[in-house]
Short mmCIF file of C-alpha atoms in Angstrom, two decimals:
data_model
loop_
_atom_site.label_atom_id
_atom_site.label_comp_id
_atom_site.label_asym_id
_atom_site.label_seq_id
_atom_site.Cartn_x
_atom_site.Cartn_y
_atom_site.Cartn_z
CA MET A 1 0.25 0.12 0.13
CA PRO A 2 2.77 1.91 1.05
CA VAL A 3 2.37 5.73 2.45
CA ILE A 4 5.40 7.74 1.43
CA ILE A 5 6.68 10.75 3.59
CA ASN A 6 9.95 12.41 3.69
CA ALA A 7 12.26 11.62 6.71
CA HIS A 8 12.06 15.06 8.04
CA GLN A 9 8.47 15.01 8.47
CA LEU A 10 8.12 11.20 10.14
CA SER A 11 10.71 12.63 12.48
CA ARG A 12 8.41 15.45 13.57
CA LEU A 13 5.32 13.73 14.08
CA ILE A 14 7.82 11.32 15.96
CA ASP A 15 8.83 14.49 18.01
CA ARG A 16 5.26 15.62 18.41
CA THR A 17 3.70 12.95 20.03
CA ILE A 18 6.22 10.68 21.60
CA GLY A 19 5.73 12.54 24.94
CA HIS A 20 2.26 11.34 25.31
CA ILE A 21 2.43 7.48 25.30
CA ALA A 22 1.72 5.38 28.17
CA ASP A 23 3.77 3.44 30.39
CA GLU A 24 4.64 -0.46 29.91
CA PHE A 25 1.18 -1.28 32.36
CA THR A 26 -1.14 0.02 29.72
CA THR A 27 0.49 -2.38 26.69
CA VAL A 28 -2.51 -1.18 23.96
CA LEU A 29 -1.24 2.91 24.78
CA HIS A 30 2.16 1.61 25.33
CA GLY A 31 3.40 3.31 21.67
CA ILE A 32 2.46 5.89 18.84
CA ARG A 33 -0.21 4.80 16.79
CA LEU A 34 0.46 5.36 12.83
CA GLU A 35 -2.52 5.58 10.67
CA ALA A 36 -3.07 7.01 7.22
CA ASP A 37 -6.23 7.77 4.80
CA ALA A 38 -6.31 9.74 1.32
CA THR A 39 -4.53 12.57 2.45
CA PHE A 40 -2.81 12.40 5.63
CA LEU A 41 -0.73 10.16 7.92
CA TYR A 42 -1.04 10.25 11.65
CA ALA A 43 0.44 9.83 14.38
CA VAL A 44 -1.30 9.25 17.69
CA ALA A 45 -0.77 8.85 21.10
CA SER A 46 -2.47 9.17 24.59
CA ASP A 47 -1.39 8.26 28.43
CA ARG A 48 -5.00 8.54 28.81
CA HIS A 49 -4.64 11.97 30.52
CA THR A 50 -3.38 13.49 27.44
CA VAL A 51 -4.53 12.55 23.94
CA ALA A 52 -2.09 14.38 21.17
CA ALA A 53 -2.54 13.66 17.26
CA ALA A 54 -0.40 14.85 14.73
CA ARG A 55 -0.67 14.73 11.09
CA TYR A 56 0.93 15.51 7.87
CA ARG A 57 -0.16 15.02 4.28
CA HIS A 58 1.39 12.43 2.77
CA HIS A 59 2.97 11.97 -0.67
CA GLY A 60 1.21 8.97 -2.06
CA LEU A 61 -1.19 6.24 -0.49
CA ASP A 62 -1.47 2.84 -2.65
CA GLY A 63 -4.16 0.59 -2.50
CA THR A 64 -7.43 0.94 -0.29
CA GLU A 65 -6.75 -0.56 2.73
CA PRO A 66 -5.96 2.07 5.18
CA LEU A 67 -2.70 1.81 7.23
CA ALA A 68 -3.35 1.18 11.00
CA ARG A 69 -0.63 -0.26 13.13
CA THR A 70 0.51 0.61 16.77
CA LEU A 71 4.37 0.89 16.90
CA PRO A 72 5.65 0.01 20.52
CA ALA A 73 7.72 2.07 22.69
CA SER A 74 10.18 -0.07 23.08
CA CYS A 75 10.96 0.52 18.97
CA LEU A 76 10.56 4.41 19.01
CA THR A 77 14.25 5.09 19.76
CA SER A 78 15.50 3.60 17.09
CA LEU A 79 13.04 4.43 14.28
CA ARG A 80 13.59 7.97 15.53
CA GLU A 81 17.73 7.34 15.22
CA TRP A 82 17.12 6.31 12.04
CA THR A 83 14.70 8.56 10.35
CA GLY A 84 17.34 11.16 11.61
CA ALA A 85 20.32 9.29 10.02
CA GLN A 86 18.33 9.86 6.69
CA PRO A 87 18.28 13.09 4.57
CA GLY A 88 15.44 15.21 5.59
CA SER A 89 14.01 15.22 1.91
CA ASP A 90 14.23 11.81 1.46
CA PRO A 91 11.11 9.99 0.49
CA VAL A 92 10.43 7.48 3.14
CA SER A 93 7.96 4.24 2.25
CA ILE A 94 5.84 2.62 4.95
CA THR A 95 4.53 -0.61 4.18
CA LEU A 96 2.77 -3.50 6.13
CA ALA A 97 3.90 -7.09 6.20
CA GLU A 98 2.22 -9.85 8.81
CA GLY A 99 3.54 -8.43 11.79
CA ARG A 100 5.62 -6.04 11.20
CA VAL A 101 5.86 -2.47 9.99
CA ARG A 102 8.62 -1.59 7.20
CA PHE A 103 10.09 1.87 6.44
CA SER A 104 12.10 2.00 3.44
CA SER A 105 14.49 4.95 2.45
CA PRO A 106 16.33 5.15 -0.77
CA HIS A 107 19.78 4.07 1.82
CA SER A 108 18.24 1.92 4.00
CA GLU A 109 15.25 0.11 5.43
CA LEU A 110 14.16 -0.53 8.83
CA GLY A 111 11.51 -3.48 10.13
CA VAL A 112 9.56 -2.97 13.31
CA ALA A 113 7.81 -5.57 14.84
CA VAL A 114 4.24 -5.04 15.90
CA ASP A 115 0.92 -6.84 17.00
CA ASP A 116 -1.54 -6.69 14.49
CA SER A 117 -4.31 -7.57 16.55
CA LEU A 118 -3.37 -4.70 19.05
CA ALA A 119 -6.29 -2.16 19.37
CA PHE A 120 -6.09 1.53 19.86
CA LEU A 121 -8.60 3.82 21.38
CA ASN A 122 -11.25 5.77 19.26
CA TRP A 123 -8.84 9.02 19.62
CA ARG A 124 -11.26 10.78 16.42
CA GLY A 125 -14.12 10.10 18.81
CA ILE A 126 -12.92 11.48 21.81
CA LEU A 127 -10.94 14.66 19.93
CA ARG A 128 -14.63 15.12 17.90
CA GLY A 129 -16.19 15.14 21.88
CA VAL A 130 -13.63 17.90 23.09
CA ILE A 131 -14.15 19.70 20.40
CA GLU A 132 -17.66 19.97 20.65
CA GLN A 133 -18.04 20.26 24.40
CA THR A 134 -20.30 23.05 25.60
CA ASP A 135 -19.33 25.87 27.81
CA GLY A 136 -20.13 25.21 31.39
CA THR A 137 -22.50 27.37 33.22
CA GLY A 138 -21.47 27.04 36.90
CA GLY A 139 -18.21 29.43 35.92
CA GLU A 140 -16.06 26.43 37.16
CA PHE A 141 -12.81 26.11 35.25
CA PRO A 142 -10.59 22.98 35.15
CA VAL A 143 -7.34 22.58 37.08
CA LEU A 144 -4.25 20.98 35.17
CA ASP A 145 -1.63 18.98 36.05
CA THR A 146 1.58 21.26 34.64
CA GLN A 147 3.67 18.03 34.25
CA LEU A 148 1.24 16.72 31.78
CA LEU A 149 0.54 19.96 30.23
CA SER A 150 4.62 20.27 29.33
CA ARG A 151 4.35 17.04 27.39
CA PHE A 152 2.82 19.55 24.35
CA ALA A 153 5.89 21.40 24.36
CA ALA A 154 6.89 19.57 21.03
CA ALA A 155 3.14 20.16 19.44
CA ASP A 156 3.87 23.96 17.91
CA ASP A 157 5.83 26.78 18.83
CA MET A 158 2.08 28.60 18.88
CA VAL A 159 -0.89 26.73 20.16
CA ARG A 160 -4.62 27.78 20.86
CA VAL A 161 -6.21 26.32 24.16
CA ARG A 162 -9.86 26.12 24.78
CA VAL A 163 -11.02 25.88 27.86
CA ALA A 164 -14.92 24.97 28.27
CA ALA A 165 -16.13 24.16 31.84
CA ASP A 166 -14.65 22.09 35.24
CA GLN A 167 -14.36 18.42 34.89
CA GLN A 168 -13.79 19.01 30.98
CA ALA A 169 -11.05 18.16 28.77
CA VAL A 170 -9.08 21.20 27.85
CA LEU A 171 -8.51 21.16 23.57
CA ILE A 172 -4.73 22.28 22.25
CA VAL A 173 -4.72 23.40 18.93
CA GLY A 174 -1.49 23.54 16.72
CA GLU A 175 -0.86 23.31 13.10
CA ASP A 176 -1.88 20.16 11.99
CA PHE A 177 -2.36 19.34 15.70
CA LEU A 178 -5.12 18.18 17.81
CA GLY A 179 -4.60 17.55 21.53
CA ALA A 180 -6.19 17.34 24.94
CA GLN A 181 -5.94 17.08 28.24
CA MET A 182 -7.77 15.50 31.03
CA PRO A 183 -8.53 17.95 34.26
CA ALA A 184 -6.99 16.55 37.61
CA ARG A 185 -9.12 15.86 40.21
CA THR A 186 -6.57 15.29 42.71
CA ARG A 187 -2.69 16.69 43.23
CA ARG A 188 0.15 14.43 43.08
CA ASP A 189 0.33 14.62 46.66
CA GLY A 190 -2.98 13.36 47.50
CA VAL A 191 -4.61 16.71 48.46
CA GLY A 192 -7.83 17.65 46.40
CA ALA A 193 -8.11 20.04 43.83
CA GLU A 194 -11.26 21.23 44.24
CA THR A 195 -10.23 24.79 46.01
CA LEU A 196 -10.72 27.90 43.82
CA THR A 197 -13.14 26.44 41.43
CA THR A 198 -14.43 29.51 40.04
CA LEU A 199 -13.19 32.83 38.91
CA ALA A 200 -15.43 34.57 41.96
CA GLN A 201 -13.28 32.29 44.52
CA VAL A 202 -10.26 33.52 42.88
CA HIS A 203 -11.14 36.90 43.00
CA THR A 204 -12.36 36.49 46.44
CA PHE A 205 -9.11 34.86 47.78
CA TRP A 206 -6.64 37.43 45.61
CA GLN A 207 -8.52 40.46 46.89
CA PRO A 208 -6.14 41.61 49.75
CA THR A 209 -3.00 41.52 47.31
CA LEU A 210 -5.57 42.86 44.37
CA PRO A 211 -7.18 45.46 45.74
CA ALA A 212 -9.89 47.85 44.14
CA ILE A 213 -7.69 49.56 42.11
CA GLU A 214 -8.16 50.22 38.24
CA ALA A 215 -7.23 47.07 36.16
CA ALA A 216 -4.75 47.11 33.60
CA THR A 217 -4.31 44.90 30.49
CA MET A 218 -1.00 43.05 29.80
CA THR A 219 -0.32 45.46 26.88
CA ASP A 220 -0.51 48.34 28.88
CA GLY A 221 0.50 47.09 32.26
CA ILE A 222 3.43 45.42 31.35
CA PRO A 223 6.69 47.92 30.18
CA ALA A 224 7.38 47.94 26.51
CA GLU A 225 10.46 46.14 25.50
CA PRO A 226 13.14 48.57 25.10
CA ARG A 227 13.98 49.68 21.05
CA ARG A 228 16.43 47.93 20.07
CA HIS A 229 20.08 49.46 18.22
CA ARG A 230 19.66 49.20 14.45
CA TYR A 231 22.80 47.02 14.54
CA GLU A 232 21.23 44.61 16.90
CA ALA A 233 19.95 41.48 15.12
CA SER A 234 16.10 40.19 16.76
CA GLU A 235 16.09 36.58 17.58
CA SER A 236 12.10 36.24 17.20
CA ILE A 237 10.66 34.83 14.31
CA ALA A 238 7.72 37.56 13.94
CA GLU A 239 10.05 39.97 14.25
CA THR A 240 12.65 38.88 11.55
CA VAL A 241 9.63 37.95 9.36
CA GLN A 242 9.01 41.66 9.77
CA ASP A 243 11.80 43.35 8.90
CA LEU A 244 12.64 41.35 6.45
CA LEU A 245 8.83 42.29 4.62
CA LYS A 246 9.83 46.01 5.66
CA HIS A 247 13.13 46.17 4.30
CA THR A 248 11.48 44.56 0.96
CA MET A 249 9.10 47.17 0.41
CA ARG A 250 11.50 50.10 1.49
CA THR A 251 14.04 48.62 -1.36
CA THR A 252 11.81 48.31 -3.97
CA HIS A 253 10.23 51.76 -3.11
CA GLU A 254 13.42 53.45 -3.47
CA LEU A 255 14.12 52.22 -6.96
CA PHE A 256 11.12 54.19 -8.54
CA SER A 257 13.22 57.40 -7.54
CA THR A 258 16.57 56.07 -8.41
CA ASP A 259 18.48 56.61 -11.70
CA ILE A 260 17.86 53.00 -13.53
CA SER A 261 22.11 53.41 -14.41
CA SER A 262 23.23 54.28 -10.90
CA GLN A 263 25.03 51.67 -8.43
CA ALA A 264 22.25 52.96 -6.11
CA PHE A 265 19.65 51.23 -8.20
CA ALA A 266 21.51 47.92 -8.49
CA ALA A 267 22.30 47.87 -5.02
CA TYR A 268 18.61 48.75 -3.87
CA ALA A 269 17.52 45.85 -6.57
CA THR A 270 19.89 43.52 -5.28
CA SER A 271 18.78 44.10 -1.50
CA GLY A 272 15.21 43.95 -2.10
CA VAL A 273 15.50 40.71 -3.78
CA MET A 274 18.08 38.97 -1.12
CA ALA A 275 15.21 40.50 1.85
CA TRP A 276 12.75 38.70 0.05
CA SER A 277 14.50 35.19 -0.86
CA ALA A 278 15.15 35.38 3.17
CA TYR A 279 11.80 36.01 4.11
CA ARG A 280 10.75 32.95 1.31
CA TYR A 281 13.15 30.55 2.67
CA LEU A 282 12.36 31.47 6.48
CA GLU A 283 8.53 30.92 5.69
CA ALA A 284 9.34 27.50 4.13
CA LEU A 285 11.44 26.60 7.01
CA HIS A 286 9.44 27.89 9.58
CA ARG A 287 6.12 26.04 8.01
CA ALA A 288 8.45 22.30 7.92
CA ASP A 289 10.10 23.22 11.32
CA PRO A 290 9.34 25.55 13.63
CA LYS A 291 11.88 24.59 15.94
CA LEU A 292 14.42 24.46 13.80
CA ALA A 293 13.47 27.85 12.20
CA ALA A 294 13.43 29.39 15.68
CA THR A 295 17.10 27.88 16.41
CA VAL A 296 18.40 29.26 12.67
CA VAL A 297 17.00 32.81 13.69
CA ALA A 298 18.42 33.13 16.89
CA GLU A 299 22.19 31.75 15.34
CA THR A 300 21.80 34.19 12.49
CA ALA A 301 21.41 36.81 14.66
CA GLY A 302 24.46 36.09 16.75
CA GLN A 303 26.30 36.05 13.25
CA LEU A 304 25.04 38.89 12.57
CA ASP A 305 25.98 40.80 15.75
CA ASP A 306 29.18 39.44 15.72
CA GLY A 307 30.08 41.10 12.28
CA ALA A 308 32.09 39.07 10.68
CA LEU A 309 30.07 37.70 7.93
CA GLY A 310 32.87 37.73 5.25
CA GLU A 311 34.79 35.00 7.58
CA PHE A 312 31.72 33.02 8.26
CA ALA A 313 30.72 33.20 4.48
CA TRP A 314 34.20 32.10 3.65
CA ASP A 315 34.33 29.06 5.77
CA ALA A 316 30.70 28.12 4.50
CA ALA A 317 32.08 28.19 1.10
CA LYS A 318 34.79 26.11 1.99
CA ASN A 319 32.58 23.60 3.41
CA ALA A 320 30.17 23.57 0.79
CA GLY A 321 32.96 22.41 -1.61
CA HIS A 322 33.70 25.70 -3.42
CA ASP A 323 36.86 27.63 -3.55
CA PRO A 324 36.48 31.22 -1.88
CA GLN A 325 40.04 32.39 -2.89
CA LYS A 326 38.85 31.77 -6.64
CA TRP A 327 35.94 33.92 -6.02
CA GLN A 328 38.14 36.46 -4.21
CA ASP A 329 40.64 36.97 -6.92
CA GLN A 330 37.37 37.46 -9.60
CA PHE A 331 36.37 40.31 -7.47
CA ASP A 332 39.66 41.81 -7.15
CA LYS A 333 40.01 41.53 -10.85
CA GLN A 334 36.35 43.05 -11.64
CA LEU A 335 37.00 45.61 -9.27
CA ALA A 336 40.56 46.62 -10.99
CA GLY A 337 39.01 46.63 -14.34
CA ARG A 338 36.50 49.32 -12.95
CA LYS A 339 38.65 51.53 -11.59
CA ASP A 340 40.71 51.87 -14.64
CA SER A 341 37.57 52.63 -16.32
CA ASN A 342 36.12 55.24 -14.29
CA PRO A 343 38.63 55.74 -10.63
CA GLU A 344 36.41 58.44 -9.58
CA SER A 345 33.16 56.09 -9.41
CA VAL A 346 35.28 53.36 -7.50
CA GLN A 347 36.79 56.00 -5.22
CA GLY A 348 33.16 57.33 -4.25
CA GLN A 349 32.12 53.58 -3.86
CA ALA A 350 34.83 52.85 -1.78
CA ALA A 351 34.08 56.02 0.56
CA THR A 352 30.29 54.74 0.70
CA THR A 353 31.42 51.42 1.82
CA ALA A 354 33.68 52.66 4.44
CA VAL A 355 31.11 55.27 5.61
#
């Protein structure tokens, strides 16, 4: 039948759900459920207190029989190491055989022993119920176990949370991700978790600390972030995207008021093209792997603040198998040719660069 997905996305499906598997005493939930339909490959896990379902649009599903097997927890470390060793863009075919799930890439294969008859919870029905549950009328809201809540850290870099009522599961939504967490009824120390169940009770309890003063929103009540110096690069993806788009618009706008034959026109055009290209690449990387995108933005910000971009580019060129010295010789030759033909222009360019 095989289902085809690239190695990177298969790794990400595992990472987003592995924290939710149950312990070895709950056999049917002690692993990750892989299921596929005509459109998506799903990875699902649950420890009975949380449910996590991640999906990705696969590249093909041959045949009409849907894929549905539970990968035991004992194989997940090996499977994750195998997917991580494949080039991220390589296609991985997932096929079923009796008692096995086989993962095949262009370079290697991995077989995983599974129990074909092992059932799994009705995760679609559970998540559908959480989505459709109605708001409570008593004003109570659920208490959540923070250790369980932390298991959703790999779901996405940003998630939406819907709280309906006390004793009802909390819905957690990310990009191609649905999750739910059951409310806690007792604390881990055995003490009941029934205190402060309504906003009115919270208000009364905190009244001595929060007297009758004018309320403020977080936007108004928290001091604004200090303005960065113009040479400081942001480590935030949102700010980096904003800066790239603003730069693209600014430089392309400047083209209309610049002589097309001038060096400034070429500089504006090149700068705008590079900013737009960087935005598109960052957007694609963020969709594919938000955590990797955040890491790259932070590392790039550090390199930009360091300022040794020429050295970084030289090392990167050598590591990629290029000859940066040959490039430098070509640059020097071109600069010498422009200097011979128009010395004033080259002197002006050097002065501008120095400023």
